[in-house]
XYZ file of C-alpha atoms in Angstrom:
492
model
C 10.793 22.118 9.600
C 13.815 19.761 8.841
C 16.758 21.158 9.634
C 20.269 19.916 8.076
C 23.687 19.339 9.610
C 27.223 19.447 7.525
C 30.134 17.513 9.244
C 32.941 17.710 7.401
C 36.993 17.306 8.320
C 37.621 20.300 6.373
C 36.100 23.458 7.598
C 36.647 25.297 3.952
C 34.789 22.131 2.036
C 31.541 22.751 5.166
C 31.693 26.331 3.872
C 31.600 25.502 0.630
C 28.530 23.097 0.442
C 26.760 25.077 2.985
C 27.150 28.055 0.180
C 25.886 26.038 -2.187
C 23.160 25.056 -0.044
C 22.012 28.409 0.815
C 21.287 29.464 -2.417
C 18.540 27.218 -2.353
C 17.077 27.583 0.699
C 15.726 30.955 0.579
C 13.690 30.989 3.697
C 13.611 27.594 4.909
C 15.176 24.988 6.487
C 18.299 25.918 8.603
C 21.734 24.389 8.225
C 24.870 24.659 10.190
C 28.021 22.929 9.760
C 30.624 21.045 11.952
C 33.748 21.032 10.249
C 37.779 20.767 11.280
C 39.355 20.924 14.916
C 40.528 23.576 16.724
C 44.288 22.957 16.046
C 46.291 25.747 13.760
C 49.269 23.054 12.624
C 46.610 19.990 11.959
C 42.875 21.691 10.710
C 41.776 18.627 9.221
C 39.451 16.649 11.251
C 36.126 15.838 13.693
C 35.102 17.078 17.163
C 32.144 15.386 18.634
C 31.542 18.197 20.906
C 31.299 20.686 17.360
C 28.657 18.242 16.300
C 27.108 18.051 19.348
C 26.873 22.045 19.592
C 25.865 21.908 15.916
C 23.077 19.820 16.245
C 21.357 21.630 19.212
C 21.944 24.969 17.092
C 18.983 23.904 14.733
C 17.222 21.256 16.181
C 13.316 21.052 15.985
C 10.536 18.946 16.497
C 10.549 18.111 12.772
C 14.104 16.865 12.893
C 17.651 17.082 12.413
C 19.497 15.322 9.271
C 23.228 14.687 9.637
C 24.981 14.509 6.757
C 29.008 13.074 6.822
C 32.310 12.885 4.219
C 34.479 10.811 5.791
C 34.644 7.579 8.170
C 35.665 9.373 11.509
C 33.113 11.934 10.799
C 30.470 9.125 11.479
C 32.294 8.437 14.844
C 31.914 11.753 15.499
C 28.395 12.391 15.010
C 27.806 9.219 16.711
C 29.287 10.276 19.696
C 27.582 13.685 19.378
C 24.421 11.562 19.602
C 25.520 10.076 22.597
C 26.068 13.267 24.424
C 22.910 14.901 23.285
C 19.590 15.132 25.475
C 18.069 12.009 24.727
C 14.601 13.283 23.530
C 17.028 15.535 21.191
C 18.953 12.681 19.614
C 15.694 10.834 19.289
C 15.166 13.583 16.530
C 18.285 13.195 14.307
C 18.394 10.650 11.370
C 22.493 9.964 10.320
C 22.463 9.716 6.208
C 25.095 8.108 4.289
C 24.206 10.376 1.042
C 27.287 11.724 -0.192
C 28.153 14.957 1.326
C 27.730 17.487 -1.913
C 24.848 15.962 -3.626
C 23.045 14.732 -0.896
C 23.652 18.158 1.477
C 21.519 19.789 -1.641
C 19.074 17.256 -2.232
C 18.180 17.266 1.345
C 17.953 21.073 1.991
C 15.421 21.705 -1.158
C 13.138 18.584 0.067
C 13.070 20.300 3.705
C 12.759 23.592 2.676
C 10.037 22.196 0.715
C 8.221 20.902 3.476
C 9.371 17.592 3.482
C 9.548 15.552 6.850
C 12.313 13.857 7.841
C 12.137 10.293 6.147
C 11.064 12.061 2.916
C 13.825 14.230 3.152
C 16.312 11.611 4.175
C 15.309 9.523 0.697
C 16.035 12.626 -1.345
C 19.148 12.976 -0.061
C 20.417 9.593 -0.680
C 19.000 9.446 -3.838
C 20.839 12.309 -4.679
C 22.983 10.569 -6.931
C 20.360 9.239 -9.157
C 20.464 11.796 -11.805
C 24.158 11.750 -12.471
C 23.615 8.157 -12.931
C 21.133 8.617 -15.786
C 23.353 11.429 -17.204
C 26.163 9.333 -17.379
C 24.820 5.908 -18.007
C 25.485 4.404 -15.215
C 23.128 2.031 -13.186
C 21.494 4.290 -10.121
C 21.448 2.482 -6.117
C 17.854 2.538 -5.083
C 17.734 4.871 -1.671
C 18.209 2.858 1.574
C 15.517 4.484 3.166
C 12.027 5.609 2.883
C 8.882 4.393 1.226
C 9.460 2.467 -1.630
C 7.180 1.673 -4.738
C 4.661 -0.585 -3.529
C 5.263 -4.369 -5.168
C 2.989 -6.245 -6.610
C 2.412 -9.994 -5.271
C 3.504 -12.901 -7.533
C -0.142 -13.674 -8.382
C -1.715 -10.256 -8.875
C -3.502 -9.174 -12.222
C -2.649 -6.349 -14.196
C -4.136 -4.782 -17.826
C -2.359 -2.381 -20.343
C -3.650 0.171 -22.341
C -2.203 3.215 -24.658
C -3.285 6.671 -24.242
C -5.550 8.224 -26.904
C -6.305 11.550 -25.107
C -4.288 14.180 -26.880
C -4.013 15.800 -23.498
C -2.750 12.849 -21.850
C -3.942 11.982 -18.256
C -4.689 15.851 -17.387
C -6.669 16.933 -14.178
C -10.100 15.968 -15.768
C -9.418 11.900 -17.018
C -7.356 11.570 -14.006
C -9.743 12.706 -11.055
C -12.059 9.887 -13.311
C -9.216 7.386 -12.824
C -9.155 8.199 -9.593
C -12.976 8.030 -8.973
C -13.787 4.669 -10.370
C -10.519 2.777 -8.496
C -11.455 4.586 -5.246
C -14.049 1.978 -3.958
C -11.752 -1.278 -4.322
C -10.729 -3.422 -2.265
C -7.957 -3.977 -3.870
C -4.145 -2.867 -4.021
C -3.214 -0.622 -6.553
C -0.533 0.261 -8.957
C -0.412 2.174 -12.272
C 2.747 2.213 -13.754
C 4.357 3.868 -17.012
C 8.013 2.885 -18.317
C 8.555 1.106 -14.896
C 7.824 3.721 -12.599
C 4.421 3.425 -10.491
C 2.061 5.562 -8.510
C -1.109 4.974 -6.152
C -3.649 5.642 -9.121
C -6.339 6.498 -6.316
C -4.152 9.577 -5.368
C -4.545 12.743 -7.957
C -1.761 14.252 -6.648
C 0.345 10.991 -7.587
C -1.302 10.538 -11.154
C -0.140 14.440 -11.823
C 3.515 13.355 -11.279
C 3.655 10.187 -13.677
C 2.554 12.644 -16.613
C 1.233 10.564 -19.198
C 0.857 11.558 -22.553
C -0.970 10.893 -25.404
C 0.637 7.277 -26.827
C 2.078 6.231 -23.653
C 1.351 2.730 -22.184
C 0.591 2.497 -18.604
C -0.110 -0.538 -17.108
C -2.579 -1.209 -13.906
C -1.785 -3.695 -11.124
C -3.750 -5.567 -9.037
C -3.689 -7.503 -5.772
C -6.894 -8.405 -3.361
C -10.146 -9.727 -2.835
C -11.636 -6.983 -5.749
C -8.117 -6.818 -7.918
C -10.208 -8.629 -11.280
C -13.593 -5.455 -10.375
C -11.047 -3.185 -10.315
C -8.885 -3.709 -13.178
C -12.752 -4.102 -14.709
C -13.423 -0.946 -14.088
C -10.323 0.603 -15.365
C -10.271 -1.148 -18.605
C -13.891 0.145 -19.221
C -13.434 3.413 -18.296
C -9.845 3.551 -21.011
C -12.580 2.486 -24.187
C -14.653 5.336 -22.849
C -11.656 7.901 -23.335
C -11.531 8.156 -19.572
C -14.443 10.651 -19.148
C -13.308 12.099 -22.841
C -15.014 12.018 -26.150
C -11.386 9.856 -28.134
C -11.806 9.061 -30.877
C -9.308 6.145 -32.330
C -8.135 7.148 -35.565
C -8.347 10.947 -34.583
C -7.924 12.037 -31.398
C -10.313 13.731 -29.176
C -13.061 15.609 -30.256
C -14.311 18.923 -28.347
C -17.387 20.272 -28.790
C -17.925 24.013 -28.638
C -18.982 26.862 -30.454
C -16.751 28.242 -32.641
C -15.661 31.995 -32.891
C -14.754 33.707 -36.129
C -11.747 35.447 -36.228
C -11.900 39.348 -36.053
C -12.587 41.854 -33.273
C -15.020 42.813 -30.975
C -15.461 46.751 -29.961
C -17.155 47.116 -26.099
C -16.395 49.443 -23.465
C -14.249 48.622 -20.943
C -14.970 46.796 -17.430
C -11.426 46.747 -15.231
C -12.095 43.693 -12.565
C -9.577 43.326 -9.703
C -11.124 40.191 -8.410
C -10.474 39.247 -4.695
C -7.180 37.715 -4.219
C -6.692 36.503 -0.474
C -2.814 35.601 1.206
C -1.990 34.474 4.157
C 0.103 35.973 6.567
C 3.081 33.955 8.423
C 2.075 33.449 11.774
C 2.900 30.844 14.796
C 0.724 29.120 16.833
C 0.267 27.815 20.692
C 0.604 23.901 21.016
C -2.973 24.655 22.966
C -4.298 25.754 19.762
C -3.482 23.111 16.889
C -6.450 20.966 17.123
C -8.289 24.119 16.603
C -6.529 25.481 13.685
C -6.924 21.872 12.253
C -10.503 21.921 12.493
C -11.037 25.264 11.053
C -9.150 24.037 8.327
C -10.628 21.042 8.113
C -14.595 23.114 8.381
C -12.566 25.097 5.346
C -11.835 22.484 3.255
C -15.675 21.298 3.691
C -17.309 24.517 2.879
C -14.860 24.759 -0.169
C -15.724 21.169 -1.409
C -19.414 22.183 -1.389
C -18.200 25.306 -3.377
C -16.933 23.246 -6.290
C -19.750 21.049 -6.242
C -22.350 23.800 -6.874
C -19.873 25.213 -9.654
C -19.983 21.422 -11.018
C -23.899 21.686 -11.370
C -23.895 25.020 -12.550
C -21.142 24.490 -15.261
C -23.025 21.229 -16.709
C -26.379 22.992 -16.337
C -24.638 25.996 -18.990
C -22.208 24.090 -21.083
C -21.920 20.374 -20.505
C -20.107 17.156 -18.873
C -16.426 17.780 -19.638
C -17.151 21.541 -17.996
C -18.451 20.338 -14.777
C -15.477 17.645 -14.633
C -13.508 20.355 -14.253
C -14.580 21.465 -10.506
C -15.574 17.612 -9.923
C -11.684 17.028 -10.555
C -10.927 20.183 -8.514
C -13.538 18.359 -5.276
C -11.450 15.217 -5.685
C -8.241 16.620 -5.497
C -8.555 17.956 -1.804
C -10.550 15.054 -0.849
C -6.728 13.069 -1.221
C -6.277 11.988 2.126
C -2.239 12.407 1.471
C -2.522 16.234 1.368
C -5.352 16.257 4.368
C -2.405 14.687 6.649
C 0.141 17.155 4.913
C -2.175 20.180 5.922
C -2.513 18.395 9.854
C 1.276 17.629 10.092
C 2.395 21.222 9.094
C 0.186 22.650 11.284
C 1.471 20.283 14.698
C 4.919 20.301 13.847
C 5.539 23.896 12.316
C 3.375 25.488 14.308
C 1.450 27.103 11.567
C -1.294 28.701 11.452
C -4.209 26.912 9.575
C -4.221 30.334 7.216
C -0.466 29.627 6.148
C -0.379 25.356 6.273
C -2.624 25.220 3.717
C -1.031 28.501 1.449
C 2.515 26.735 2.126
C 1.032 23.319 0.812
C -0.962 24.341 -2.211
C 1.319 26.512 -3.258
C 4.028 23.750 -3.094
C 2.117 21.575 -5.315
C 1.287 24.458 -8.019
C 5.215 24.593 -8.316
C 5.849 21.448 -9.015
C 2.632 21.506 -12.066
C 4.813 24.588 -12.855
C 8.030 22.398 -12.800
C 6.791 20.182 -15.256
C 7.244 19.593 -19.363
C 3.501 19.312 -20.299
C 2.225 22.741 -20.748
C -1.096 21.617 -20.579
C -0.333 20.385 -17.207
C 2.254 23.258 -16.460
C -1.608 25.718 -16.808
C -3.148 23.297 -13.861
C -1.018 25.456 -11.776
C -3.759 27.769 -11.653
C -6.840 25.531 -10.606
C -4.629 24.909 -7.240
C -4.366 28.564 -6.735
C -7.847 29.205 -7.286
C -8.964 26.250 -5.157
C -6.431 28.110 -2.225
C -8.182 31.656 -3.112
C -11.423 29.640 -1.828
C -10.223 27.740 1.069
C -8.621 30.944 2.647
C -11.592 32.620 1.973
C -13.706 30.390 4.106
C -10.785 30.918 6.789
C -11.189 34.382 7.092
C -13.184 36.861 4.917
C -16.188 34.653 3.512
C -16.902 32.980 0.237
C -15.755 34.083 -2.703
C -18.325 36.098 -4.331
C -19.226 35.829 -7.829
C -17.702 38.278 -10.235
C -20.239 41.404 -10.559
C -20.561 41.948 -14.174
C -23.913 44.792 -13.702
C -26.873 45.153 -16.127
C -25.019 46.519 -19.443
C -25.867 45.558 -23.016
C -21.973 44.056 -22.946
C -18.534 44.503 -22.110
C -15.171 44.085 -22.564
C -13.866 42.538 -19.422
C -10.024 43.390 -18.872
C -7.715 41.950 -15.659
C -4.638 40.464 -14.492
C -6.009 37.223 -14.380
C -9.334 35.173 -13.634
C -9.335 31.646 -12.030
C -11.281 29.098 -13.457
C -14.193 29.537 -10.996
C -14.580 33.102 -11.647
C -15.744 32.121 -15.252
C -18.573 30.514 -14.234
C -21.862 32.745 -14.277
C -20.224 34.868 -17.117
C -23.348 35.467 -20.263
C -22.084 35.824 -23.719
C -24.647 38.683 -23.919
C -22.767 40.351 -21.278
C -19.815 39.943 -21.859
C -18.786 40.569 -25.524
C -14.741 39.475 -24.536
C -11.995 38.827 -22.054
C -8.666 40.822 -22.061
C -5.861 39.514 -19.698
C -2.480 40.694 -18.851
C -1.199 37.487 -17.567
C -3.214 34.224 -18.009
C -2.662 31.204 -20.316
C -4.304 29.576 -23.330
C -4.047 25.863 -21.976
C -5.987 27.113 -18.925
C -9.347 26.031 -17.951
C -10.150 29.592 -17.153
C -9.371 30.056 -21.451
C -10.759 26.274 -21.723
C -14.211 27.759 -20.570
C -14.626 31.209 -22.152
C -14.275 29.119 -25.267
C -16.649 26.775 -24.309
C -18.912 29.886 -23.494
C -18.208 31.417 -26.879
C -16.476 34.605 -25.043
C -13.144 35.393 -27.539
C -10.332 35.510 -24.541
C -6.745 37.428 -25.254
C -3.917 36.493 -22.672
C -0.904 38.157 -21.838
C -1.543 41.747 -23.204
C 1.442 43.194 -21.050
C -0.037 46.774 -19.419
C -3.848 46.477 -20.738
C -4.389 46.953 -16.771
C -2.541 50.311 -16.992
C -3.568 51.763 -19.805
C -7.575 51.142 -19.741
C -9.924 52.509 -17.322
C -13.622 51.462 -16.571
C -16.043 52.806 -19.311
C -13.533 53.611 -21.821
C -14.414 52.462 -25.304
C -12.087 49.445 -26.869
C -11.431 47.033 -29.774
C -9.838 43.507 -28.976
C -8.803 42.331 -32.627
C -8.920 38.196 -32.089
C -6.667 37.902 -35.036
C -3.411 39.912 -34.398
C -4.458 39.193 -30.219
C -4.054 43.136 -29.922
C -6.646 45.630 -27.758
C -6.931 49.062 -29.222
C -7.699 51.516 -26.390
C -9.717 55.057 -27.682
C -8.218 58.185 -27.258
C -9.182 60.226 -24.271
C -10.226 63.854 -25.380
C -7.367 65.533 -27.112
C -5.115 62.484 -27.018
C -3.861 59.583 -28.970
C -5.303 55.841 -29.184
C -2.835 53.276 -26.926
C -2.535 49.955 -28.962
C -1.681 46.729 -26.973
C -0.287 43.280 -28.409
C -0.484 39.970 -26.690
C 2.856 38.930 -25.360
């Protein structure tokens, strides 16, 4: 992991960042600081040798960013570099982001997981947000990748967004799809800002909505196929029944408000975690290939779910676990998963936990909740690949041979609602979960009523005990054990 460095001339402003900085590192990156001289009548200043000393402190194979105030602190860490082994100093990048700003961009990107150029562009972009705030015009970063530029003579085409929904997972892993054969260089852009549209990872972060305009570019031999096949593919909704005037239309079969009365079925379905563990250099091509042989055997996974979820309720079911394939197909997060695991050290078991669960934060991070609920298709598509690492495939839920039930849990994942039967299952009860989820998204398409976020139905039900889920109110009704009371539950 990226570590940071704080050189300051004062040792009280060091300590001062590097408690700010702490409080969001929780676990990750290391930082040390390099501040002041050792003189009691004149503190304020650099040592070379302090930087030096600081340096070695928390260097790793993933880097060292140094991070300055003041003109002679650059001498200083210059010098430092000098003095350092020179395989060492060939691992430390010198940033000109300011000190404050920059120190806490920098820790949160590393922390993150972030190597070191990536890291080094957050922190000198740093100031970008004031900027906005304020009105003021924000420097582009010196370093790191930029946003790929179209030629002079490329071809672009425009188009506003009809799907209510926006680009979600489903039109986007379409998007995706159809631009992946091209020869071509891409860009998709929306108020300026642009992302590989090839890359479902990168589509997630541009979060279009419904009436934005986004804009493809195109350069190369098959720019005019390309931008072809996009424009097609917007009439056709992207994969989505649009209509114009109205909006999308679902189908589905509808569920009249009221209750249902089953008895209960408590599932605790299998929930797998990885432990934090550190490997031999010896042994990371292995761990890369298990995970790799993972990553396979999970692919084939959502395929079958695919077939199985058009084969019981349609297309826009089975896009959901064709979007879910395509996602860890994106080459970008294939090279995260090898890099963590040959510079960290990790473990195939946690590289791919500390990845996926990196990019469900930042669906959780955004504005869209429909997007914010995607969250939960990376976690299930993690439950699988860790499976396949360690204690097998994820078996299908086991519902038995009853005339119906009332299913009640903490949560199911998306791919868990696949093989459930209306007959069997009369409704769904959940103490967490979330009505913009596909897991919700597919007990309605299933006709199965679904209640989320009944805080303690977990607690208060046991297996075979008789209960009422009123749809209306969103409440469960739990019968009275002999001689007691009946326990009433609310959604949250």
């Amino acid at each position: 992991m990226v570590n940071i460095v704080v050189v300051s001339h004062s040792l009280l402003l060091a300590q001062g960042v590097a408690q700010l900085a702490e409080q969001m590192i929780q676990g990750g990156c290391r930082l040390a600081i390099a501040a002041g001289v050792d003189d009691e009548a004149h503190p304020i200043g650099t040592d070379a040798v302090k930087v030096m000393e600081a340096i070695a402190s928390v260097d790793d194979p993933a880097g060292v960013l140094v991070l300055m105030d003041l003109g002679s602190a650059l001498l200083s860490a210059e010098t430092a570099l000098e003095l350092l082994d020179r395989d060492m100093a060939q691992r430390v990048r010198l940033c000109a982001a300011p000190l404050v700003e920059g120190t806490l961009a920098a820790v949160v990107a590393a922390s993150a997981g972030g190597d070191l150029p990536r890291v080094t562009t957050e922190a000198l972009g740093a100031l970008a947000a004031k900027a906005r705030q304020l009105g003021e015009p924000a420097d582009q970063p010196a370093a790191g990748p930029a946003t790929p530029v179209m030629p002079a003579d490329g071809q672009s085409v425009s188009w506003k967004v009809l799907n209510p929904n926006g680009l979600h997972v489903r039109p986007a892993a379409q998007l995706a799809g159809v631009l992946a054969p091209f020869k071509a260089d891409l860009l998709l852009q929306k108020e300026g800002r642009g992302v590989d549209p090839r890359s479902l990872n990168q589509l997630a972060t541009l979060q279009v909505r419904q009436g934005d305009t986004i804009r493809l570019l195109a350069s190369g031999p098959e720019a005019q196929q390309a931008l072809d096949a996009f424009s097609t593919l917007a009439r056709r909704g992207f994969g989505e029944h649009v209509d114009a005037r109205a909006g999308m239309v679902l189908g589905g079969i509808p569920v009249p408000p009221g209750g249902i009365r089953a008895p209960v079925l408590k599932l605790r379905p299998a929930r797998y975690h990885a432990r934090s563990e550190t490997i031999s250099r010896a042994q990371v091509t292995g761990q890369q290939q298990r995970l790799r042989s993972a990553m396979a055997a999970t692919r084939g996974d959502l395929r079958r779910l695919a077939h199985r979820a058009g084969d019981a309720m349609g297309p826009d079911q089975a896009a959901i676990f064709s979007a879910h394939a395509l996602l860890i197909e994106d080459e970008d997060l294939l090279r995260a998963f090898d890099q963590r695991i040959a510079r960290q050290l990790a473990g195939a078991e946690a590289a791919v936990q500390h990845e996926l669960l990196a990019m469900a934060g930042e669906y959780l991070a955004m504005e869209d909740p429909y997007l914010r609920a995607r969250e939960l298709d990376i976690r299930d598509i993690l439950n699988r690949v860790l499976g396949h690492l360690g204690a097998g495939p994820v078996a299908p839920l086991s519902i038995g041979d009853g005339d119906g039930v009332l299913l009640v849990a903490e949560e199911l994942m998306p791919s868990e609602m696949i093989g459930l039967e209306r007959q069997k299952v009369k409704g769904i009860c959940l103490s967490e979960g979330n009505i913009w989820s596909h897991s919700a998204i597919l007990a309605r398409a299933q006709g199965i009523p679904m209640v989320v976020g009944v805080s303690g139905c977990m607690q208060a039900t046991r297996t075979g005990q008789m209960a009422a889920l009123d749809m209306t109110t969103g409440s469960l009704t739990v019968d009275k054990p002999a001689g007691g009371k009946k326990a009433g539950l609310d959604e949250a």
